[in-house]
Amino acid sequence: MPNELFNSFMTGPDERGRFGNFGGRFVSETLMPLILELEKQYEIAKTDLNFWDEMNELWTNYVGRPSPLYLAKRLTNELGGAKVYMKRDELNHTGAHKINNVLGQIILARRMGKNRIIAETGAGQHGVATATVCAKFGLKCIVYMGAHDVERQAPNVFRMRLLGAEVVPVTSGRGTLKDAMNDALRDWVTNVRDTFYCIGTVAGPHPYPAMVRDFQSIIGKEVKEQMQLNEGRSPDTLIAAIGGGSNAMGLFYPFLDDDDVNIVGVEAGGKGVNQKMEHCASLTGGRAGVLHGNRTYLLQDDDGQILEGFSISAGLDYPGIGPEHAWLHDIGRAKYVSITDEQALEAFQLCCELEGIIPALEPSHALAYVMKIAPKLDKNHIICMNMCGRGDKDIFTVAKHLNFDMSEVC
Ligand SMILES: *Cc1c(COP(=O)(O)O)cnc(C)c1O
């Protein structure tokens, strides 16, 4: 494979945490020792069989892994082309892929003797996953959440409180995810000794993007084995939705060196990438810059101020994209596209009606892209999309967009 940096796409990042021009660790001097210690401890844990034994036991008995690989027969027939498989990560405990990664980081935190876990959350999904695992281990959990998001995501705030977490509303800046990330980093510097910062996507300073990817790679590893059993070969095309890019990286990573596997990441196109930032497509509609300790593509204005973006799906609202995706994009190993709110809503409904699966709005974006390309592909072509979350959380949003009056049924 043509790859100037590494002899394999799977050996990145380099020792400075760079994927080509992306990634790295752009952090203050006070944070540097913490980041280096984390990197050292992760490197040790990564090759320790006891660490993976503990992960595997919990993945099996707490999360419910492996998640099934499901052939969506009616959807395949309806689209009339490629065979469509769904990786059912929406069946995980807490309803999405986020817990795969949180478990890894919290087991690592325990090994490092840290008993205070901090996290940032936007829509609240990562906060809920973190609060869940902290409750399971009896750890103190503090979740930073933009004040604006606290208002918008009341059910998730309540879930976190039920799970024993403290939710700190962040009022600095615009009171959204970016501001919550800044406050979490500040907390970490202030409470070095007992605190572990649990990041929810393949972003942040090195080693986070690589570490989160490694934990989420269980998705792709399972797909590889399951597809062998089902079809005797690898899929032709992988498709996943991208907020920060962790579920996508988890599906893609084990296939990066398989030349004949097409890889497609789907960003949230909101009302359309051509209009003024009413989308969350950092790669297809943003520019390179530094945020959250790494260099990557970001939604920003002409002055470099980070913009909030817009999507019907709250989980796709991360204003950047993981640096490894930025790199895979620039070297051409993966392709990135965007899907609008309207297209995602259409896919959402089709999935409910044809497969009896209510998808989250995030994977509905991936599914919409499947709907776009499957009809044009040969019947032997195998697509695997990641159904990374279930849609129970989204039914009120969808009802509003479909002008369905909830009060009429009640
Ligand atoms: C959080 C979330 C996402 C976006 O995060 P990634 O890091 O891009 O995976 C996507 N889907 C669901 C269901 C989520 O909860």
CSV table of C-alpha atoms and ligand atoms in Angstrom, one decimal:
chain,number,residue,atom,x,y,z
A,1,MET,CA,0.0,0.0,0.0
A,2,PRO,CA,1.3,3.5,-0.7
A,3,ASN,CA,2.1,4.9,2.6
A,4,GLU,CA,5.1,7.2,3.0
A,5,LEU,CA,4.9,7.5,6.8
A,6,PHE,CA,4.5,4.0,8.1
A,7,ASN,CA,4.9,0.6,6.4
A,8,SER,CA,1.4,-0.1,7.5
A,9,PHE,CA,-1.6,2.1,8.0
A,10,MET,CA,-2.0,0.5,11.4
A,11,THR,CA,1.3,1.6,13.0
A,12,GLY,CA,0.4,5.2,13.5
A,13,PRO,CA,0.8,7.5,15.3
A,14,ASP,CA,4.6,8.3,15.5
A,15,GLU,CA,6.3,8.8,18.8
A,16,ARG,CA,5.2,12.4,19.0
A,17,GLY,CA,1.6,11.3,18.6
A,18,ARG,CA,1.4,12.5,15.0
A,19,PHE,CA,-0.6,11.1,12.1
A,20,GLY,CA,1.2,12.9,9.3
A,21,ASN,CA,0.5,16.6,10.0
A,22,PHE,CA,-2.3,15.9,12.4
A,23,GLY,CA,-2.6,14.9,16.1
A,24,GLY,CA,0.3,15.6,18.5
A,25,ARG,CA,0.0,17.0,22.0
A,26,PHE,CA,-0.6,20.8,22.1
A,27,VAL,CA,-1.0,21.1,25.8
A,28,SER,CA,0.4,23.5,28.5
A,29,GLU,CA,3.6,22.6,30.3
A,30,THR,CA,1.7,21.8,33.5
A,31,LEU,CA,-0.3,19.1,31.6
A,32,MET,CA,2.6,17.6,29.8
A,33,PRO,CA,3.8,15.3,32.7
A,34,LEU,CA,0.3,13.9,33.1
A,35,ILE,CA,0.0,13.1,29.4
A,36,LEU,CA,3.4,11.4,29.4
A,37,GLU,CA,2.6,9.4,32.5
A,38,LEU,CA,-0.7,8.3,30.9
A,39,GLU,CA,1.1,7.3,27.7
A,40,LYS,CA,3.6,5.2,29.7
A,41,GLN,CA,0.9,3.5,31.7
A,42,TYR,CA,-1.2,2.8,28.6
A,43,GLU,CA,1.8,1.3,26.8
A,44,ILE,CA,2.3,-1.1,29.7
A,45,ALA,CA,-1.4,-2.0,30.0
A,46,LYS,CA,-1.7,-2.6,26.3
A,47,THR,CA,0.7,-5.5,26.3
A,48,ASP,CA,-0.5,-6.9,29.7
A,49,LEU,CA,-2.8,-9.9,29.3
A,50,ASN,CA,-4.4,-9.3,32.7
A,51,PHE,CA,-5.6,-5.9,31.4
A,52,TRP,CA,-7.3,-7.5,28.4
A,53,ASP,CA,-8.6,-10.4,30.5
A,54,GLU,CA,-10.4,-7.9,32.6
A,55,MET,CA,-11.7,-6.0,29.6
A,56,ASN,CA,-12.9,-9.2,27.9
A,57,GLU,CA,-14.7,-10.4,31.0
A,58,LEU,CA,-16.6,-7.1,31.3
A,59,TRP,CA,-17.2,-6.7,27.5
A,60,THR,CA,-18.9,-10.2,27.7
A,61,ASN,CA,-20.8,-10.0,30.9
A,62,TYR,CA,-21.4,-6.2,31.4
A,63,VAL,CA,-21.6,-4.8,27.9
A,64,GLY,CA,-23.0,-7.8,26.1
A,65,ARG,CA,-20.2,-8.3,23.5
A,66,PRO,CA,-19.8,-9.6,20.9
A,67,SER,CA,-22.6,-7.6,19.3
A,68,PRO,CA,-24.3,-9.5,16.4
A,69,LEU,CA,-23.5,-8.9,12.8
A,70,TYR,CA,-26.9,-8.8,11.1
A,71,LEU,CA,-27.8,-9.2,7.4
A,72,ALA,CA,-30.6,-6.7,6.8
A,73,LYS,CA,-32.5,-8.7,4.2
A,74,ARG,CA,-35.6,-6.5,3.7
A,75,LEU,CA,-33.4,-3.4,3.4
A,76,THR,CA,-31.1,-5.2,1.0
A,77,ASN,CA,-34.1,-6.3,-1.2
A,78,GLU,CA,-35.7,-2.8,-1.1
A,79,LEU,CA,-32.4,-1.2,-2.2
A,80,GLY,CA,-32.0,-3.8,-4.9
A,81,GLY,CA,-28.1,-3.9,-5.0
A,82,ALA,CA,-25.4,-4.5,-2.5
A,83,LYS,CA,-25.9,-6.8,0.5
A,84,VAL,CA,-26.3,-4.7,3.6
A,85,TYR,CA,-25.0,-5.9,7.0
A,86,MET,CA,-25.4,-4.0,10.2
A,87,LYS,CA,-22.9,-4.3,13.1
A,88,ARG,CA,-25.3,-4.2,16.0
A,89,ASP,CA,-23.4,-2.0,18.6
A,90,GLU,CA,-26.7,-0.4,19.5
A,91,LEU,CA,-27.3,-3.5,21.6
A,92,ASN,CA,-24.5,-2.7,24.0
A,93,HIS,CA,-25.3,-1.8,27.6
A,94,THR,CA,-26.2,2.0,27.6
A,95,GLY,CA,-27.3,1.7,24.0
A,96,ALA,CA,-24.2,2.7,22.0
A,97,HIS,CA,-20.5,2.0,21.4
A,98,LYS,CA,-19.3,4.6,23.9
A,99,ILE,CA,-19.0,2.1,26.7
A,100,ASN,CA,-16.4,0.0,24.8
A,101,ASN,CA,-13.9,2.9,25.3
A,102,VAL,CA,-15.0,4.1,28.8
A,103,LEU,CA,-14.5,0.6,30.2
A,104,GLY,CA,-10.9,0.6,28.8
A,105,GLN,CA,-10.0,4.0,30.2
A,106,ILE,CA,-11.6,3.3,33.6
A,107,ILE,CA,-9.8,0.0,34.0
A,108,LEU,CA,-6.6,1.9,33.2
A,109,ALA,CA,-7.5,4.6,35.7
A,110,ARG,CA,-7.9,2.0,38.4
A,111,ARG,CA,-4.5,0.4,37.6
A,112,MET,CA,-3.0,3.9,37.9
A,113,GLY,CA,-4.6,4.3,41.3
A,114,LYS,CA,-6.9,7.2,40.3
A,115,ASN,CA,-10.3,7.2,42.0
A,116,ARG,CA,-11.7,10.5,40.7
A,117,ILE,CA,-12.9,10.4,37.1
A,118,ILE,CA,-13.7,13.5,35.1
A,119,ALA,CA,-15.3,13.7,31.6
A,120,GLU,CA,-16.8,16.2,29.3
A,121,THR,CA,-20.0,15.6,27.4
A,122,GLY,CA,-22.0,17.3,24.8
A,123,ALA,CA,-25.3,15.5,24.2
A,124,GLY,CA,-24.7,13.5,27.3
A,125,GLN,CA,-24.1,10.1,25.9
A,126,HIS,CA,-20.4,9.9,26.9
A,127,GLY,CA,-21.3,11.4,30.3
A,128,VAL,CA,-23.8,8.6,30.8
A,129,ALA,CA,-21.4,5.9,29.8
A,130,THR,CA,-18.8,7.3,32.1
A,131,ALA,CA,-21.2,7.7,35.0
A,132,THR,CA,-22.3,4.1,34.4
A,133,VAL,CA,-18.9,2.5,34.7
A,134,CYS,CA,-17.9,4.8,37.6
A,135,ALA,CA,-21.0,3.5,39.5
A,136,LYS,CA,-20.1,0.0,38.7
A,137,PHE,CA,-16.6,0.5,40.2
A,138,GLY,CA,-17.6,2.9,43.0
A,139,LEU,CA,-15.5,5.8,41.6
A,140,LYS,CA,-16.2,9.5,42.0
A,141,CYS,CA,-17.4,10.9,38.7
A,142,ILE,CA,-17.6,14.6,37.7
A,143,VAL,CA,-19.0,15.4,34.3
A,144,TYR,CA,-18.5,18.8,32.7
A,145,MET,CA,-21.3,19.8,30.4
A,146,GLY,CA,-22.0,23.2,28.7
A,147,ALA,CA,-24.8,25.0,30.5
A,148,HIS,CA,-26.7,25.2,27.3
A,149,ASP,CA,-26.4,21.5,26.8
A,150,VAL,CA,-27.6,20.9,30.4
A,151,GLU,CA,-30.8,22.6,29.5
A,152,ARG,CA,-31.2,20.8,26.2
A,153,GLN,CA,-30.4,17.3,27.5
A,154,ALA,CA,-32.3,17.1,30.7
A,155,PRO,CA,-33.0,13.3,30.5
A,156,ASN,CA,-29.2,12.6,30.3
A,157,VAL,CA,-28.4,15.0,33.1
A,158,PHE,CA,-30.9,13.1,35.3
A,159,ARG,CA,-29.5,9.7,34.2
A,160,MET,CA,-26.0,10.8,35.3
A,161,ARG,CA,-27.3,12.0,38.6
A,162,LEU,CA,-29.2,8.8,39.2
A,163,LEU,CA,-25.9,7.0,38.5
A,164,GLY,CA,-24.2,9.1,41.2
A,165,ALA,CA,-22.3,11.5,39.0
A,166,GLU,CA,-21.9,15.2,39.7
A,167,VAL,CA,-22.8,17.2,36.6
A,168,VAL,CA,-21.1,20.6,36.4
A,169,PRO,CA,-22.7,23.1,34.1
A,170,VAL,CA,-20.1,25.2,32.3
A,171,THR,CA,-21.1,28.8,31.7
A,172,SER,CA,-17.8,30.0,30.1
A,173,GLY,CA,-17.8,30.8,26.4
A,174,ARG,CA,-21.0,29.8,24.7
A,175,GLY,CA,-21.7,27.0,27.3
A,176,THR,CA,-21.3,24.1,24.9
A,177,LEU,CA,-19.1,21.1,24.3
A,178,LYS,CA,-15.9,23.0,23.5
A,179,ASP,CA,-16.1,25.0,26.7
A,180,ALA,CA,-16.8,21.8,28.7
A,181,MET,CA,-13.6,20.3,27.2
A,182,ASN,CA,-11.6,23.3,28.3
A,183,ASP,CA,-12.9,23.1,31.9
A,184,ALA,CA,-12.2,19.4,32.1
A,185,LEU,CA,-8.6,20.0,31.0
A,186,ARG,CA,-8.3,22.7,33.7
A,187,ASP,CA,-9.7,20.4,36.3
A,188,TRP,CA,-7.2,17.7,35.4
A,189,VAL,CA,-4.2,20.1,35.8
A,190,THR,CA,-5.6,21.2,39.2
A,191,ASN,CA,-6.3,17.7,40.6
A,192,VAL,CA,-3.3,15.8,39.1
A,193,ARG,CA,-2.8,13.3,41.9
A,194,ASP,CA,-6.1,11.5,42.1
A,195,THR,CA,-7.8,12.4,38.8
A,196,PHE,CA,-8.2,10.6,35.4
A,197,TYR,CA,-9.6,12.4,32.4
A,198,CYS,CA,-11.8,10.1,30.4
A,199,ILE,CA,-12.2,11.4,26.8
A,200,GLY,CA,-15.2,10.1,24.8
A,201,THR,CA,-13.9,10.1,21.2
A,202,VAL,CA,-10.7,9.7,19.2
A,203,ALA,CA,-9.6,13.3,20.0
A,204,GLY,CA,-7.6,15.1,22.6
A,205,PRO,CA,-3.8,15.1,23.0
A,206,HIS,CA,-1.8,12.0,22.3
A,207,PRO,CA,-2.2,9.2,23.5
A,208,TYR,CA,-6.0,9.6,23.6
A,209,PRO,CA,-6.8,9.3,19.9
A,210,ALA,CA,-4.8,6.1,19.6
A,211,MET,CA,-6.0,4.7,22.9
A,212,VAL,CA,-9.7,5.3,22.2
A,213,ARG,CA,-9.2,3.8,18.8
A,214,ASP,CA,-7.6,0.7,20.2
A,215,PHE,CA,-10.5,0.2,22.7
A,216,GLN,CA,-13.2,0.8,20.0
A,217,SER,CA,-11.3,-1.6,17.6
A,218,ILE,CA,-13.2,-4.4,19.2
A,219,ILE,CA,-16.0,-3.4,16.7
A,220,GLY,CA,-13.9,-4.0,13.6
A,221,LYS,CA,-12.2,-7.1,15.0
A,222,GLU,CA,-15.5,-8.7,15.6
A,223,VAL,CA,-16.8,-7.7,12.2
A,224,LYS,CA,-13.7,-9.3,10.6
A,225,GLU,CA,-14.4,-12.7,12.3
A,226,GLN,CA,-18.1,-12.6,11.9
A,227,MET,CA,-17.9,-11.7,8.2
A,228,GLN,CA,-15.5,-14.7,7.7
A,229,LEU,CA,-18.1,-17.0,9.2
A,230,ASN,CA,-21.0,-15.5,7.2
A,231,GLU,CA,-19.4,-14.8,3.9
A,232,GLY,CA,-16.0,-16.4,4.0
A,233,ARG,CA,-14.4,-13.0,3.2
A,234,SER,CA,-14.1,-9.4,4.3
A,235,PRO,CA,-16.7,-6.8,3.4
A,236,ASP,CA,-16.2,-4.6,0.3
A,237,THR,CA,-17.3,-1.4,1.9
A,238,LEU,CA,-17.4,-0.1,5.5
A,239,ILE,CA,-19.6,2.8,6.4
A,240,ALA,CA,-19.8,4.6,9.8
A,241,ALA,CA,-21.1,7.9,11.1
A,242,ILE,CA,-18.6,10.5,12.4
A,243,GLY,CA,-19.0,12.9,15.3
A,244,GLY,CA,-15.4,12.9,16.7
A,245,GLY,CA,-14.9,9.6,14.9
A,246,SER,CA,-14.5,6.9,17.5
A,247,ASN,CA,-17.1,4.3,16.3
A,248,ALA,CA,-15.9,4.8,12.8
A,249,MET,CA,-12.2,4.4,13.7
A,250,GLY,CA,-13.1,1.3,15.7
A,251,LEU,CA,-14.8,-0.3,12.7
A,252,PHE,CA,-12.2,0.9,10.2
A,253,TYR,CA,-8.9,0.3,12.0
A,254,PRO,CA,-8.6,-3.5,11.7
A,255,PHE,CA,-9.2,-3.2,7.9
A,256,LEU,CA,-6.8,-0.3,7.1
A,257,ASP,CA,-4.2,-2.5,5.5
A,258,ASP,CA,-6.8,-4.5,3.5
A,259,ASP,CA,-6.4,-2.8,0.2
A,260,ASP,CA,-9.6,-4.0,-1.3
A,261,VAL,CA,-11.8,-2.8,1.5
A,262,ASN,CA,-13.4,0.6,0.8
A,263,ILE,CA,-13.8,2.9,3.8
A,264,VAL,CA,-16.3,5.7,4.1
A,265,GLY,CA,-16.9,8.1,7.0
A,266,VAL,CA,-20.2,10.0,7.0
A,267,GLU,CA,-20.3,13.4,8.6
A,268,ALA,CA,-23.4,15.3,9.6
A,269,GLY,CA,-24.4,17.7,6.8
A,270,GLY,CA,-27.2,19.4,8.8
A,271,LYS,CA,-29.1,21.7,6.5
A,272,GLY,CA,-26.4,21.4,3.8
A,273,VAL,CA,-22.6,21.8,3.9
A,274,ASN,CA,-22.8,24.7,1.4
A,275,GLN,CA,-24.7,27.0,3.7
A,276,LYS,CA,-23.1,29.0,6.5
A,277,MET,CA,-22.0,26.4,9.1
A,278,GLU,CA,-25.4,24.9,9.5
A,279,HIS,CA,-23.7,21.5,9.6
A,280,CYS,CA,-21.1,19.5,11.6
A,281,ALA,CA,-18.9,18.4,8.7
A,282,SER,CA,-15.4,19.3,10.1
A,283,LEU,CA,-13.6,17.5,7.3
A,284,THR,CA,-15.8,18.2,4.3
A,285,GLY,CA,-16.6,21.7,5.5
A,286,GLY,CA,-13.9,22.9,7.9
A,287,ARG,CA,-10.2,23.9,8.0
A,288,ALA,CA,-7.1,22.6,9.9
A,289,GLY,CA,-6.3,24.1,13.3
A,290,VAL,CA,-5.6,23.2,16.9
A,291,LEU,CA,-8.3,22.3,19.4
A,292,HIS,CA,-8.5,20.0,22.5
A,293,GLY,CA,-4.7,19.4,22.4
A,294,ASN,CA,-4.4,18.1,18.8
A,295,ARG,CA,-4.2,19.4,15.3
A,296,THR,CA,-7.0,18.4,13.0
A,297,TYR,CA,-9.8,19.7,10.8
A,298,LEU,CA,-12.2,22.0,12.7
A,299,LEU,CA,-15.3,24.1,12.2
A,300,GLN,CA,-14.0,27.6,12.6
A,301,ASP,CA,-14.7,31.1,11.4
A,302,ASP,CA,-12.2,33.4,9.6
A,303,ASP,CA,-10.6,34.4,12.9
A,304,GLY,CA,-10.1,30.8,14.0
A,305,GLN,CA,-12.9,30.9,16.5
A,306,ILE,CA,-14.4,27.5,17.0
A,307,LEU,CA,-17.9,27.3,15.7
A,308,GLU,CA,-20.7,25.2,17.1
A,309,GLY,CA,-22.1,23.6,14.0
A,310,PHE,CA,-25.6,22.2,13.6
A,311,SER,CA,-27.1,18.8,13.1
A,312,ILE,CA,-30.4,17.1,13.9
A,313,SER,CA,-28.3,14.6,15.8
A,314,ALA,CA,-26.9,16.0,19.0
A,315,GLY,CA,-24.2,13.2,19.2
A,316,LEU,CA,-22.5,14.4,16.0
A,317,ASP,CA,-21.9,17.9,17.4
A,318,TYR,CA,-18.1,17.6,18.1
A,319,PRO,CA,-16.6,20.7,16.4
A,320,GLY,CA,-13.6,18.7,15.1
A,321,ILE,CA,-12.7,15.2,13.9
A,322,GLY,CA,-10.2,12.8,15.2
A,323,PRO,CA,-6.7,13.5,13.8
A,324,GLU,CA,-6.3,9.9,12.4
A,325,HIS,CA,-9.4,10.6,10.2
A,326,ALA,CA,-7.9,13.9,9.0
A,327,TRP,CA,-4.8,11.9,8.0
A,328,LEU,CA,-6.7,9.0,6.3
A,329,HIS,CA,-8.6,11.7,4.4
A,330,ASP,CA,-5.5,13.5,3.3
A,331,ILE,CA,-3.6,10.4,2.1
A,332,GLY,CA,-6.8,9.1,0.5
A,333,ARG,CA,-7.1,5.8,2.4
A,334,ALA,CA,-10.6,6.7,3.5
A,335,LYS,CA,-13.3,8.7,1.9
A,336,TYR,CA,-15.5,11.2,3.8
A,337,VAL,CA,-18.9,12.3,2.7
A,338,SER,CA,-21.8,14.2,4.3
A,339,ILE,CA,-25.5,13.5,4.7
A,340,THR,CA,-28.2,16.0,5.5
A,341,ASP,CA,-30.7,16.0,8.3
A,342,GLU,CA,-33.4,15.3,5.8
A,343,GLN,CA,-31.6,12.3,4.3
A,344,ALA,CA,-30.9,10.9,7.8
A,345,LEU,CA,-34.6,11.2,8.8
A,346,GLU,CA,-35.6,9.3,5.7
A,347,ALA,CA,-33.1,6.5,6.5
A,348,PHE,CA,-34.3,6.5,10.2
A,349,GLN,CA,-37.9,5.7,9.1
A,350,LEU,CA,-36.9,3.1,6.5
A,351,CYS,CA,-34.9,1.2,9.0
A,352,CYS,CA,-37.8,1.2,11.5
A,353,GLU,CA,-40.2,0.0,8.9
A,354,LEU,CA,-38.1,-2.6,7.1
A,355,GLU,CA,-35.9,-4.0,9.8
A,356,GLY,CA,-37.7,-3.4,13.1
A,357,ILE,CA,-34.7,-1.5,14.4
A,358,ILE,CA,-35.1,2.1,15.7
A,359,PRO,CA,-31.7,3.5,14.9
A,360,ALA,CA,-30.1,6.5,16.6
A,361,LEU,CA,-29.9,9.6,14.4
A,362,GLU,CA,-26.1,9.3,14.3
A,363,PRO,CA,-26.0,5.9,12.5
A,364,SER,CA,-29.1,7.0,10.4
A,365,HIS,CA,-26.5,9.2,8.6
A,366,ALA,CA,-24.4,6.1,7.8
A,367,LEU,CA,-27.5,4.3,6.7
A,368,ALA,CA,-28.6,7.2,4.5
A,369,TYR,CA,-25.3,6.9,2.7
A,370,VAL,CA,-25.8,3.1,2.4
A,371,MET,CA,-29.2,3.9,0.8
A,372,LYS,CA,-27.5,6.2,-1.6
A,373,ILE,CA,-24.9,3.8,-2.9
A,374,ALA,CA,-26.3,0.3,-2.4
A,375,PRO,CA,-28.8,0.4,-5.4
A,376,LYS,CA,-25.9,1.2,-7.8
A,377,LEU,CA,-23.7,-1.7,-6.6
A,378,ASP,CA,-23.6,-5.3,-7.7
A,379,LYS,CA,-25.5,-7.9,-5.7
A,380,ASN,CA,-22.2,-9.6,-4.7
A,381,HIS,CA,-21.0,-6.4,-3.1
A,382,ILE,CA,-21.0,-6.5,0.7
A,383,ILE,CA,-21.5,-3.4,2.8
A,384,CYS,CA,-21.1,-3.3,6.5
A,385,MET,CA,-22.4,-0.3,8.3
A,386,ASN,CA,-22.0,0.4,12.0
A,387,MET,CA,-25.3,0.6,13.9
A,388,CYS,CA,-23.5,2.5,16.7
A,389,GLY,CA,-26.5,3.5,18.7
A,390,ARG,CA,-30.2,2.9,19.4
A,391,GLY,CA,-32.8,5.5,18.7
A,392,ASP,CA,-35.0,5.6,21.8
A,393,LYS,CA,-33.3,8.8,22.8
A,394,ASP,CA,-34.2,10.4,19.5
A,395,ILE,CA,-37.9,9.7,19.1
A,396,PHE,CA,-39.0,13.1,20.4
A,397,THR,CA,-36.7,14.9,18.0
A,398,VAL,CA,-37.9,12.8,15.1
A,399,ALA,CA,-41.6,13.3,16.1
A,400,LYS,CA,-41.0,17.1,16.0
A,401,HIS,CA,-39.5,16.9,12.5
A,402,LEU,CA,-42.3,14.7,11.3
A,403,ASN,CA,-44.9,17.1,12.8
A,404,PHE,CA,-46.2,14.2,14.9
A,405,ASP,CA,-48.1,15.6,17.9
A,406,MET,CA,-47.2,13.5,21.0
A,407,SER,CA,-50.0,15.0,23.0
A,408,GLU,CA,-52.6,13.5,20.6
A,409,VAL,CA,-51.6,9.9,21.3
A,410,CYS,CA,-51.3,10.4,25.1
B,1,LIG,C1,-21.4,9.8,20.6
B,1,LIG,C2,-22.0,9.1,19.5
B,1,LIG,C3,-21.6,9.3,18.2
B,1,LIG,C4,-20.4,10.2,17.8
B,1,LIG,O1,-19.2,9.8,18.3
B,1,LIG,P1,-18.1,9.1,17.5
B,1,LIG,O2,-16.9,9.4,18.4
B,1,LIG,O3,-18.0,9.8,16.2
B,1,LIG,O4,-18.4,7.7,17.4
B,1,LIG,C5,-22.2,8.5,17.2
B,1,LIG,N1,-23.2,7.7,17.4
B,1,LIG,C6,-23.7,7.5,18.6
B,1,LIG,C7,-24.8,6.6,18.8
B,1,LIG,C8,-23.2,8.2,19.7
B,1,LIG,O5,-23.7,8.1,20.9
